[in-house]
């Protein structure tokens, strides 16, 4: 079954995408995730990268 849009959860504002193996593969590009939307779509393979909060910076001082 084809999944046209894959969503990948990341914890970094900068992600590298190469489309993986198969027909969606493309030269590696770096994508910046905006603070306001918390997600970015790769212009090559249409994968969605979603920023998730890992919580490691959320500890009280
Ligand atoms: Zn891609």
XYZ file of C-alpha atoms and ligand atoms in Angstrom:
62
model
C 0.000 0.000 0.000
C 1.423 3.352 -0.961
C 1.805 6.023 1.652
C 2.198 9.291 -0.232
C 3.002 11.409 2.780
C 5.163 10.086 5.544
C 5.470 11.957 8.823
C 8.710 11.746 10.737
C 9.068 13.036 14.266
C 12.283 14.854 15.045
C 13.668 16.707 18.034
C 15.958 19.091 16.169
C 15.034 22.275 14.326
C 17.350 21.250 11.511
C 16.831 17.955 9.744
C 18.577 16.280 6.855
C 16.430 14.466 4.320
C 17.565 12.235 1.478
C 14.240 10.581 0.827
C 15.495 7.203 1.948
C 15.631 4.214 -0.340
C 13.371 3.716 -3.311
C 11.706 6.093 -5.747
C 11.553 8.978 -3.286
C 15.318 9.089 -2.825
C 16.968 12.429 -3.596
C 20.186 14.318 -2.872
C 20.483 15.148 0.808
C 19.030 18.497 1.747
C 18.834 20.284 5.062
C 15.461 21.581 6.165
C 14.821 24.172 8.838
C 11.726 23.731 10.985
C 10.024 27.056 11.771
C 9.266 27.872 15.394
C 5.662 28.770 14.652
C 4.513 25.749 12.671
C 6.762 23.076 14.217
C 6.821 21.187 10.958
C 8.317 21.320 7.504
C 7.594 19.451 4.301
C 10.476 18.242 2.175
C 10.137 19.790 -1.286
C 11.660 16.702 -2.892
C 9.814 13.777 -1.380
C 6.900 15.481 0.455
C 7.767 13.862 3.734
C 6.605 15.882 6.712
C 9.062 16.482 9.522
C 7.311 17.321 12.765
C 9.143 18.829 15.694
C 8.338 17.096 18.957
C 9.366 18.244 22.394
C 11.666 15.744 23.958
C 11.579 17.686 27.204
C 15.288 17.594 27.901
C 15.435 21.372 28.216
C 12.349 21.517 30.376
C 13.896 20.777 33.730
C 13.540 23.364 36.450
C 16.727 25.142 37.345
Zn 13.025 14.463 1.287
